[in-house]
Coordinates of N, CA and C in Angstrom, one line a residue:
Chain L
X15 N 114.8 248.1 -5.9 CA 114.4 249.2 -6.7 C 113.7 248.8 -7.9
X16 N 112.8 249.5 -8.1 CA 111.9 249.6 -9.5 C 112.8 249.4 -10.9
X17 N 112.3 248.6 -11.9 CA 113.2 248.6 -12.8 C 111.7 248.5 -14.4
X18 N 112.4 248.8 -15.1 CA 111.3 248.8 -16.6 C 112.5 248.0 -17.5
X19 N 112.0 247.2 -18.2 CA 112.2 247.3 -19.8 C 112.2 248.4 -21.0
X20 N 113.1 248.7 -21.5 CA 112.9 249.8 -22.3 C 114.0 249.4 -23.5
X21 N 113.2 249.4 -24.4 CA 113.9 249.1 -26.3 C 114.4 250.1 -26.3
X22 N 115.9 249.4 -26.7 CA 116.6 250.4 -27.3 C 117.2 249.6 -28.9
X23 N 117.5 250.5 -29.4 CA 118.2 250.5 -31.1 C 119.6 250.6 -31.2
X24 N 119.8 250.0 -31.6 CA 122.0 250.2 -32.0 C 121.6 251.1 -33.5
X25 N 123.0 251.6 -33.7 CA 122.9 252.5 -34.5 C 122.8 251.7 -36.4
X26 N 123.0 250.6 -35.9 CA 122.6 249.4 -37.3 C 121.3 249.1 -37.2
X27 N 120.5 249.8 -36.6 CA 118.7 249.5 -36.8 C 119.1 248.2 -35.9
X28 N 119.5 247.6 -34.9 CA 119.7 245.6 -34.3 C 118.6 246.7 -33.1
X29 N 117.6 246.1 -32.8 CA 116.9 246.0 -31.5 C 116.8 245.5 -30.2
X30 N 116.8 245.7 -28.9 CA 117.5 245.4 -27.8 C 116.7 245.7 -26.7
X31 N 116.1 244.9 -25.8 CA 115.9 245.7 -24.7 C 116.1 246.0 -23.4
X32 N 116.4 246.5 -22.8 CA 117.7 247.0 -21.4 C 116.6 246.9 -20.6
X33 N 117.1 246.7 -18.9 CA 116.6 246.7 -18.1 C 117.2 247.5 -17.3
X34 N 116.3 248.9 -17.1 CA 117.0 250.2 -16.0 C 116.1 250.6 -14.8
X35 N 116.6 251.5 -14.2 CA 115.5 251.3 -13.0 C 114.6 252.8 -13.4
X36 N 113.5 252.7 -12.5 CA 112.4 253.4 -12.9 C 113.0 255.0 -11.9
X37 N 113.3 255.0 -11.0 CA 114.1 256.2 -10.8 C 115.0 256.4 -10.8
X38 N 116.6 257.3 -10.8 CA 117.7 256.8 -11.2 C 117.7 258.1 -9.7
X39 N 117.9 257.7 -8.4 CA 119.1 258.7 -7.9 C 120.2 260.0 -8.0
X40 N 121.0 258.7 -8.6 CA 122.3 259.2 -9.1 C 121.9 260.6 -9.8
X41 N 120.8 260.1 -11.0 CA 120.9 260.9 -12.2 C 120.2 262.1 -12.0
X42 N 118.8 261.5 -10.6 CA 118.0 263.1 -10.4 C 119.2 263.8 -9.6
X43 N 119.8 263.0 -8.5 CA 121.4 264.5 -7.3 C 121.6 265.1 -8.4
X44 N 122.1 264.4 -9.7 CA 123.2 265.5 -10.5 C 122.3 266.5 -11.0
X45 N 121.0 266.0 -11.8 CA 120.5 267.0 -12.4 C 119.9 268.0 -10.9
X46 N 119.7 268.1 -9.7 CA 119.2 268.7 -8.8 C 120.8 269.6 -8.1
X47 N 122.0 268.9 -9.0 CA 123.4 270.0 -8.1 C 123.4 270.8 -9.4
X48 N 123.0 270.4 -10.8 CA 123.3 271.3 -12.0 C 122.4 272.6 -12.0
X49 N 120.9 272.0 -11.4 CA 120.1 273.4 -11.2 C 120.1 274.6 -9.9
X50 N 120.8 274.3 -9.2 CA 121.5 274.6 -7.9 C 122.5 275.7 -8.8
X51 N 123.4 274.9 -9.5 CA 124.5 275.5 -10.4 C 123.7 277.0 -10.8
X52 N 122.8 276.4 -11.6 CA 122.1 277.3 -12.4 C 121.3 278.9 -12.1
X53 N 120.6 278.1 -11.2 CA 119.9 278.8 -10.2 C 120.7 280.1 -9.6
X54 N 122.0 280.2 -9.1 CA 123.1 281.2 -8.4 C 123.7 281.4 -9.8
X55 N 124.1 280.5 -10.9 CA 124.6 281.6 -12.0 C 124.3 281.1 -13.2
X56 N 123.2 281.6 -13.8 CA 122.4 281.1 -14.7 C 123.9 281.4 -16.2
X57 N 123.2 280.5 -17.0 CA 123.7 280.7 -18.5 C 123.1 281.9 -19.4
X58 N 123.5 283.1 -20.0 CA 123.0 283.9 -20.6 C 121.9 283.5 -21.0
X59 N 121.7 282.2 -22.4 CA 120.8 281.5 -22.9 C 119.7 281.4 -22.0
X60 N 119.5 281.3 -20.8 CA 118.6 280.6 -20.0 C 117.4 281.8 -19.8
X61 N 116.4 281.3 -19.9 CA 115.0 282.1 -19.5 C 114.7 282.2 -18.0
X62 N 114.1 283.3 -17.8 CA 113.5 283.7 -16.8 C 112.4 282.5 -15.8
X63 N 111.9 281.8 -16.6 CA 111.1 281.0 -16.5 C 112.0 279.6 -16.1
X64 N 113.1 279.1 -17.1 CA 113.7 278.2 -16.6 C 114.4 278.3 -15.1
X65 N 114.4 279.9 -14.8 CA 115.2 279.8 -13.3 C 114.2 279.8 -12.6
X66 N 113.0 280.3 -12.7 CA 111.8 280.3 -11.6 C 111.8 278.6 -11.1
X67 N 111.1 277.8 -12.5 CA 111.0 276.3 -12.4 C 112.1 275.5 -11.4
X68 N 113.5 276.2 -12.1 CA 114.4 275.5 -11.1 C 114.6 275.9 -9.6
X69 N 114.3 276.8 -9.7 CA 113.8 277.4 -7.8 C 113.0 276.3 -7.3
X70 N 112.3 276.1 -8.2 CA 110.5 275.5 -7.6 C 111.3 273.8 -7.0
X71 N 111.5 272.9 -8.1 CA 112.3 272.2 -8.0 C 112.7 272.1 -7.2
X72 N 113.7 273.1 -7.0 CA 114.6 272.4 -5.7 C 114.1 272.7 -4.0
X73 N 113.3 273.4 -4.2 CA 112.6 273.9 -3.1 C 111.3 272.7 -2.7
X74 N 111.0 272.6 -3.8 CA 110.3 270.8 -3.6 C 110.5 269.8 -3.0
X75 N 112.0 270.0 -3.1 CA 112.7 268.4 -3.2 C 112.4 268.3 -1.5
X76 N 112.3 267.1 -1.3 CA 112.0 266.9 0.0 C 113.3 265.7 0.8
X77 N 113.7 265.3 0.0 CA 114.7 264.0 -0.1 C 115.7 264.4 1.5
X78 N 116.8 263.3 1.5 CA 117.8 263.9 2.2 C 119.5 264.5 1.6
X79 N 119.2 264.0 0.3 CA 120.3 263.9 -0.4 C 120.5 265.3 -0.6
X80 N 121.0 266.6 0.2 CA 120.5 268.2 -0.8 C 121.9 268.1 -1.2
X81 N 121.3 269.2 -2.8 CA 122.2 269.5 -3.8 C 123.2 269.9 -3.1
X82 N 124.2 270.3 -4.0 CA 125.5 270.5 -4.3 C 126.0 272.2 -3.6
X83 N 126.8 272.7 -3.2 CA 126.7 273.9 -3.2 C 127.8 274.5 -4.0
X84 N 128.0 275.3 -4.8 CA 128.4 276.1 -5.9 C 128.8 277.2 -5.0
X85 N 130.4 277.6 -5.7 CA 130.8 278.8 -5.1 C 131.6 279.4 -6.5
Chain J
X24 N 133.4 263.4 -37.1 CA 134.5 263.5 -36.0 C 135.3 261.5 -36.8
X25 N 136.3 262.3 -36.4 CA 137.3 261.2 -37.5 C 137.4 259.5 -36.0
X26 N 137.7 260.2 -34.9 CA 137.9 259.5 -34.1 C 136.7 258.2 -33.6
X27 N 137.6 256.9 -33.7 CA 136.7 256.1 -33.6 C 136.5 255.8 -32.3
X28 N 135.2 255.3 -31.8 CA 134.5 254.8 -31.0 C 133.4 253.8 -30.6
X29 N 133.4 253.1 -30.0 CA 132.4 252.2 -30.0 C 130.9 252.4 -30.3
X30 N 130.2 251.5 -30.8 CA 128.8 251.2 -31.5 C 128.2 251.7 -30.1
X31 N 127.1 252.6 -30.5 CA 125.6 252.8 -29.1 C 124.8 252.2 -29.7
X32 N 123.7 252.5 -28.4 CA 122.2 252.5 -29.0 C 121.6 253.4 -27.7
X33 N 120.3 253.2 -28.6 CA 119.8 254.4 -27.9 C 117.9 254.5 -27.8
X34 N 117.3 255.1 -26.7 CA 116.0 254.2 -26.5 C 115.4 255.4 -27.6
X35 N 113.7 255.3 -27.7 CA 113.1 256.2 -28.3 C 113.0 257.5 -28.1
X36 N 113.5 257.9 -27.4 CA 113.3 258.8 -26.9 C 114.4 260.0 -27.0
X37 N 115.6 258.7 -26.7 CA 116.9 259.3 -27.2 C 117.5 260.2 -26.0
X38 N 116.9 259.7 -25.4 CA 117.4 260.5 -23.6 C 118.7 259.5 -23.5
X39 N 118.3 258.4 -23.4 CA 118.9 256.8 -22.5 C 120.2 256.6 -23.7
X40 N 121.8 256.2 -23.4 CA 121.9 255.5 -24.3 C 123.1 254.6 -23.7
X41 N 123.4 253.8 -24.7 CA 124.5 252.2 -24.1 C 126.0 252.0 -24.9
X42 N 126.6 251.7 -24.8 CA 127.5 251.0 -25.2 C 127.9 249.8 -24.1
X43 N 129.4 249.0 -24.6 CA 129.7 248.0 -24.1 C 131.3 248.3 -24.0
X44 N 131.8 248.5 -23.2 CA 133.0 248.9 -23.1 C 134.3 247.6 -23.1
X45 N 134.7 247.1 -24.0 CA 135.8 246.0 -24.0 C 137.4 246.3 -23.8
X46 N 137.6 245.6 -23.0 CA 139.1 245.6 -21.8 C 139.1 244.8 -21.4
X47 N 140.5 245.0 -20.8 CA 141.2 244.0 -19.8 C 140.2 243.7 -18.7
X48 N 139.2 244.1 -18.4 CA 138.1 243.6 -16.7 C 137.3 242.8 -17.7
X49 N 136.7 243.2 -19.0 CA 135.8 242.1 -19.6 C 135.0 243.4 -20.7
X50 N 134.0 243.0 -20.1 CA 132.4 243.8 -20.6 C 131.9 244.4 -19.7
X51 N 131.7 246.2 -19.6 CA 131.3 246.8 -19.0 C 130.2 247.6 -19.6
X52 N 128.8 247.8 -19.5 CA 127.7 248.3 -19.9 C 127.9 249.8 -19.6
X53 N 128.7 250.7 -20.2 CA 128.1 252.0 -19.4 C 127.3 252.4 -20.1
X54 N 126.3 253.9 -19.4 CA 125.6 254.0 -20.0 C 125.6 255.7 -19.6
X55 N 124.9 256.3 -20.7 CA 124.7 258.2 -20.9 C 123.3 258.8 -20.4
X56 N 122.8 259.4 -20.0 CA 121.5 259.8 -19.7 C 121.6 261.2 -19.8
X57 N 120.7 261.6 -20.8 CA 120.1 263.4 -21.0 C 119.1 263.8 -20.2
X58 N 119.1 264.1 -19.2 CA 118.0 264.8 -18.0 C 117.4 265.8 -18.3
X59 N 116.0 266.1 -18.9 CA 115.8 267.5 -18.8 C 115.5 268.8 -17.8
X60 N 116.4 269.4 -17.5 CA 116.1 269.9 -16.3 C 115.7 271.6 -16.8
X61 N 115.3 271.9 -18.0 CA 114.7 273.6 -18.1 C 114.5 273.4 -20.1
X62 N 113.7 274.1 -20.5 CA 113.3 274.3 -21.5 C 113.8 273.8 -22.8
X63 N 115.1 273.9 -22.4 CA 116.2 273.0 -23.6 C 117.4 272.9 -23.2
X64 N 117.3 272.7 -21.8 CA 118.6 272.4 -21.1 C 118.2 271.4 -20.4
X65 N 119.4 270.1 -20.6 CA 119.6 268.9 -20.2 C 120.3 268.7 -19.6
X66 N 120.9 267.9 -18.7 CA 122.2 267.9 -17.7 C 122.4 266.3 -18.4
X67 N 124.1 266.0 -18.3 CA 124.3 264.5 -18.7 C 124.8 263.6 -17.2
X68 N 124.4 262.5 -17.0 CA 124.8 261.5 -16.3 C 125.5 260.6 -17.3
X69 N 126.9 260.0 -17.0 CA 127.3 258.6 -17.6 C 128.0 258.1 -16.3
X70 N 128.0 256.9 -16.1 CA 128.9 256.0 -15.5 C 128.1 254.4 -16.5
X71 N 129.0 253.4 -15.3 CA 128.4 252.2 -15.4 C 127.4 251.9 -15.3
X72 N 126.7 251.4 -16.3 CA 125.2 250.5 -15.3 C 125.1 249.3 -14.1
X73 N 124.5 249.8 -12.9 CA 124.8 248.6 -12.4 C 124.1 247.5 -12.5
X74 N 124.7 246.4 -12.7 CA 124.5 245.3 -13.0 C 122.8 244.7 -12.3
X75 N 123.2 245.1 -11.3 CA 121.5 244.5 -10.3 C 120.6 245.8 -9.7
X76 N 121.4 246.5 -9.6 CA 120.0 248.0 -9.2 C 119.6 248.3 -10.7
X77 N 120.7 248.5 -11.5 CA 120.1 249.1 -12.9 C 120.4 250.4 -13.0
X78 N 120.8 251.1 -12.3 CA 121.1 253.0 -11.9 C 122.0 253.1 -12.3
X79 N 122.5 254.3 -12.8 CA 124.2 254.5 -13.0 C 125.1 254.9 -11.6
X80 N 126.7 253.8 -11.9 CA 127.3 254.3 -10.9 C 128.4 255.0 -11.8
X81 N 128.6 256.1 -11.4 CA 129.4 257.3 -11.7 C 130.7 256.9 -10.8
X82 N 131.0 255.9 -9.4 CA 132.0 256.4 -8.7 C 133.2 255.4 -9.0
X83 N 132.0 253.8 -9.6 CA 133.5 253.0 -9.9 C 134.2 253.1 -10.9
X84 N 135.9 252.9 -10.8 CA 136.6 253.0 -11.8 C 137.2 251.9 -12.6
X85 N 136.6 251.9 -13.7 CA 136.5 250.9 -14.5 C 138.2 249.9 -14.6
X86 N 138.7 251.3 -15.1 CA 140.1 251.1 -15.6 C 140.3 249.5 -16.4
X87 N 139.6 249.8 -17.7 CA 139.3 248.5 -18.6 C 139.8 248.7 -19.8
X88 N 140.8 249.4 -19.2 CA 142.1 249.9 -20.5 C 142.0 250.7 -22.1
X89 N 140.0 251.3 -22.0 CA 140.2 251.8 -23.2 C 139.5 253.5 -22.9
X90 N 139.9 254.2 -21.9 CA 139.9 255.0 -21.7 C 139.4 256.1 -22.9
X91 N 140.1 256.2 -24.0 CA 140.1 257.1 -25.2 C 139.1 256.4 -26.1
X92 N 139.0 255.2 -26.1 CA 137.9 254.8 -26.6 C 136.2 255.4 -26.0
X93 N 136.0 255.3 -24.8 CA 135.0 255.5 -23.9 C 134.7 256.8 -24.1
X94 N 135.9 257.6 -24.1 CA 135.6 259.2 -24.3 C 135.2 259.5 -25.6
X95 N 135.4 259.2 -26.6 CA 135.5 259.1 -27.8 C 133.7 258.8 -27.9
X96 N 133.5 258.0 -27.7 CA 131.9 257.5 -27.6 C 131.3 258.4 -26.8
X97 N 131.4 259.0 -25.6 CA 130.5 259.8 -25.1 C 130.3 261.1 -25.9
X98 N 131.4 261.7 -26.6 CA 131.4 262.7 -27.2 C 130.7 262.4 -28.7
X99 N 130.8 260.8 -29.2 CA 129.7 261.2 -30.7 C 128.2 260.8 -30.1
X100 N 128.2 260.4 -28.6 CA 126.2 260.6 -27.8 C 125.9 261.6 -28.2
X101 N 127.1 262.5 -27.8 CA 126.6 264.2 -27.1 C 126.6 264.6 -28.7
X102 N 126.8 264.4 -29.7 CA 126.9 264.9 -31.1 C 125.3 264.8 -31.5
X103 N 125.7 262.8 -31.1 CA 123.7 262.5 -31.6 C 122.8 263.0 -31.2
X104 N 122.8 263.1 -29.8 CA 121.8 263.6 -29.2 C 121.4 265.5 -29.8
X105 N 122.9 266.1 -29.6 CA 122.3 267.6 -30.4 C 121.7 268.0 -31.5
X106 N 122.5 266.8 -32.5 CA 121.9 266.8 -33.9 C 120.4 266.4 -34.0
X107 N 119.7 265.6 -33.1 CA 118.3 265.4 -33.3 C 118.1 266.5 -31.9
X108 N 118.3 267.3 -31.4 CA 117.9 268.2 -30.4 C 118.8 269.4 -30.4
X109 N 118.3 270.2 -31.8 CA 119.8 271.4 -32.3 C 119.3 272.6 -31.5
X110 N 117.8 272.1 -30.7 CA 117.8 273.9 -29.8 C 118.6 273.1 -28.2
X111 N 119.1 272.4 -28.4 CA 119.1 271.9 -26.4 C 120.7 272.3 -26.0
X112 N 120.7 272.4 -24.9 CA 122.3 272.5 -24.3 C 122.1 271.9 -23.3
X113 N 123.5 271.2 -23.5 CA 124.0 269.8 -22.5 C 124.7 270.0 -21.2
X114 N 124.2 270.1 -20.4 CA 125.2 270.8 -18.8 C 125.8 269.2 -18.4
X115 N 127.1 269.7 -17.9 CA 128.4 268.5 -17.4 C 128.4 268.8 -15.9
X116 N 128.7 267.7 -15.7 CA 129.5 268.0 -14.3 C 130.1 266.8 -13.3
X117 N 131.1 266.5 -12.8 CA 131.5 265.3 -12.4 C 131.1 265.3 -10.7
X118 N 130.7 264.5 -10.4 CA 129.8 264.3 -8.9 C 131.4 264.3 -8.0
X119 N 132.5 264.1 -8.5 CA 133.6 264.8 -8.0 C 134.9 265.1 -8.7
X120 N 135.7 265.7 -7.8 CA 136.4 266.6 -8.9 C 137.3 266.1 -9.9
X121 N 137.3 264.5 -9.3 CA 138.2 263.5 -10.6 C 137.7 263.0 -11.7
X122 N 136.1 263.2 -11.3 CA 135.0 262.8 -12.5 C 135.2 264.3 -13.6
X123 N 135.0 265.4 -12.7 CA 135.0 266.5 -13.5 C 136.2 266.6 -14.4
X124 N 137.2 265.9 -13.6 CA 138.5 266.1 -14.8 C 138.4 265.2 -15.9
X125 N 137.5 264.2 -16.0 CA 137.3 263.0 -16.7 C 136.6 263.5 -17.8
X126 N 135.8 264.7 -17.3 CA 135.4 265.6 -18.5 C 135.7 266.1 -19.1
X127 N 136.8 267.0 -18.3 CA 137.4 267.9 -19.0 C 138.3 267.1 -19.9
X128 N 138.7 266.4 -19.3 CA 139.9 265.3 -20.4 C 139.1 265.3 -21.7
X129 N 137.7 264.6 -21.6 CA 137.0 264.1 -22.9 C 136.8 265.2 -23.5
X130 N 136.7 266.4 -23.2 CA 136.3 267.8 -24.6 C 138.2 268.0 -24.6
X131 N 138.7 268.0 -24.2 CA 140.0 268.4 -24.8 C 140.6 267.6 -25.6
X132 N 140.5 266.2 -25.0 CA 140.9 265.2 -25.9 C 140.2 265.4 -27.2
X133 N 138.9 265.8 -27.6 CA 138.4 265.9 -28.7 C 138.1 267.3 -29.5
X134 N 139.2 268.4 -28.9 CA 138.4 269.5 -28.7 C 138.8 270.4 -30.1
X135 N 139.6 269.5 -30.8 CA 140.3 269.9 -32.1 C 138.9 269.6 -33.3
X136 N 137.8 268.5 -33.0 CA 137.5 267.9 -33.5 C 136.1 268.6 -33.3
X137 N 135.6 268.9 -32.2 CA 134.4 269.2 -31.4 C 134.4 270.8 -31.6
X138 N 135.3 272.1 -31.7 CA 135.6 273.1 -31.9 C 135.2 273.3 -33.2
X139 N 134.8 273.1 -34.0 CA 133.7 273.6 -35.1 C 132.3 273.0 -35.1
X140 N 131.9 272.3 -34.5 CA 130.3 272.1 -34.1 C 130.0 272.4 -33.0
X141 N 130.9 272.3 -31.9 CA 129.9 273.0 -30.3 C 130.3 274.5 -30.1
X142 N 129.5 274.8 -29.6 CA 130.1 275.7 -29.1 C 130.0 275.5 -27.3
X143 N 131.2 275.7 -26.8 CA 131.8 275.1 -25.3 C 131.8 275.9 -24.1
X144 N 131.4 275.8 -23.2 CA 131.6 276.6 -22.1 C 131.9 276.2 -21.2
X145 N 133.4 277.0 -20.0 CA 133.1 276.0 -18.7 C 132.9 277.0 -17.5
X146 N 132.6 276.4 -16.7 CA 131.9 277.4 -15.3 C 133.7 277.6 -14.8
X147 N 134.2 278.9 -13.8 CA 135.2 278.7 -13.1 C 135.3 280.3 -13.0
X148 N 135.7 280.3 -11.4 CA 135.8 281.4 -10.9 C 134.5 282.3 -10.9
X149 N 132.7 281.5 -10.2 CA 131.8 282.1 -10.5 C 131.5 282.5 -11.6
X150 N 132.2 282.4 -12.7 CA 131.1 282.9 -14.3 C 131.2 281.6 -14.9
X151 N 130.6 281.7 -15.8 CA 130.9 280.9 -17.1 C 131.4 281.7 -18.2
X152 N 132.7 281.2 -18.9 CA 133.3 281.3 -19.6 C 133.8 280.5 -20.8
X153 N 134.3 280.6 -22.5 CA 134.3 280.4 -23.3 C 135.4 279.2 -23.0
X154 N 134.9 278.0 -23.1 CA 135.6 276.7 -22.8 C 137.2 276.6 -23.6
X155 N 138.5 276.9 -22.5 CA 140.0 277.0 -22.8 C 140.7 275.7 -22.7
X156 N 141.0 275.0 -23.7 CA 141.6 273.9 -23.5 C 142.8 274.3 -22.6
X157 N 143.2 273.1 -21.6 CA 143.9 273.3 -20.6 C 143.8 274.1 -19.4
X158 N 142.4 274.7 -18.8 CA 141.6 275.5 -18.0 C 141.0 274.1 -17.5
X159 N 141.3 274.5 -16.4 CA 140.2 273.4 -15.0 C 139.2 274.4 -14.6
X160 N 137.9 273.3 -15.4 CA 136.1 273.9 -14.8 C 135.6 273.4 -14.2
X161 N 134.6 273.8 -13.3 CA 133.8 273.1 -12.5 C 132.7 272.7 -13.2
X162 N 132.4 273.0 -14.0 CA 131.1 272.5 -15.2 C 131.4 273.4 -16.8
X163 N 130.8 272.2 -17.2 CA 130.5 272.7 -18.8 C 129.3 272.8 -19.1
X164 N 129.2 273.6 -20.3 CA 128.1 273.5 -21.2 C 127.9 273.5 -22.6
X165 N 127.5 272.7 -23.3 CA 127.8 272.6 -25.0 C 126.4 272.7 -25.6
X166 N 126.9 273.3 -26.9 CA 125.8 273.3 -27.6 C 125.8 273.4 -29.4
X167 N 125.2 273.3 -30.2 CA 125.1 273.2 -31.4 C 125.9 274.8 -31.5
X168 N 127.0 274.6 -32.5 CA 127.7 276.1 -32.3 C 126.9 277.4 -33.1
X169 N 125.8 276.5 -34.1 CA 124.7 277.3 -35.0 C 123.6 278.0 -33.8
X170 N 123.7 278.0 -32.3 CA 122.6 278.4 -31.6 C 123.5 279.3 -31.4
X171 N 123.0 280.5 -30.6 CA 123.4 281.5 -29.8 C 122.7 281.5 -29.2

């Protein structure tokens, strides 16, 4: 898997830099089962526009991994 | 928030961030990630970093004895992070339902502390509703308690 360098800061200004991978899995399922969430019952807060995008999104996704299902 | 917790850091961006979690297993790198998934809504990922892919794993259990510590840290990210991003809200959710309770643990555990700056929601029984300490959710959502 792809991985970058990326500086990170401690909260004492000390400089650091991590090695993470360039796509994270894990981190797109979850964000792709939260818009799933979203998508069937949105947050009052949430725009019209942010639920279209998240339609689009997941309708995109082409993967095998599909979101979550919400009841 | 009075409750101590371990030193982060955090990339430029302020999506990405680290600690070092010390216990009885040793040194464990977990790490936080802010996803933007809609306008000013982010969803959070934390587990471990793994050591050689680099990804977060969310499924292994550390159990490196500082439990309250760990929670204690994710909850002053989620502080950092809204304080430099006071329009965003943070969506939770545990990839299963012992992770989700792992959440839930961390806002209750802190929820005396966290109950004048967020304002808390959790998903359950199809709505979302005004986050009840001691109420099992299937997701949260927090935010700067000055938004509506």
């Amino acid at each position: 898997m792809a991985t970058k360098l990326v500086k990170f800061t401690s909260q004492s200004g000390k400089v650091s830099y991590h090695r993470v991978a360039d796509h994270d899995p894990y981190v797109e399922k979850k964000a792709r089962d939260m818009k799933a969430l979203l998508v069937k019952y949105p947050l009052p807060s949430m725009t019209e526009e942010d639920i279209i995008q998240m339609k689009k999104d997941l309708e995109e996704y082409d993967g095998d991994d599909a979101e979550r299902i919400w009841e | 928030m009075h409750l101590d917790g371990y030193n982060f850091s955090f990339d430029e961006r302020h999506n990405r961030y680290s600690f070092i979690s010390k216990g009885a297993k040793g040194e464990i790198t977990k790490t936080v990630r802010f996803e933007k998934i809609g306008k000013d809504l982010f969803n959070l990922a934390f587990g471990d970093l793994d050591p050689e892919t680099r990804i977060v794993n969310d499924k292994v259990i550390s159990n490196n004895g500082d439990r309250y510590t760990v929670l204690v840290t994710v909850a002053k990210i989620v502080l950092d992070f809204l304080e430099l991003n006071p329009h965003a809200t943070v969506m939770a959710t545990g990839s299963t339902a012992s992770r989700t309770r792992l959440y839930q643990m961390n806002i209750n555990f802190c929820y005396f502390d966290l109950l004048h700056l967020f304002e808390i929601k959790g998903f359950k029984n199809s709505k979302w509703e005004s986050f009840e300490s001691g109420k099992n959710y299937q997701a949260f959502s927090i935010c700067l308690r000055e938004k509506k």
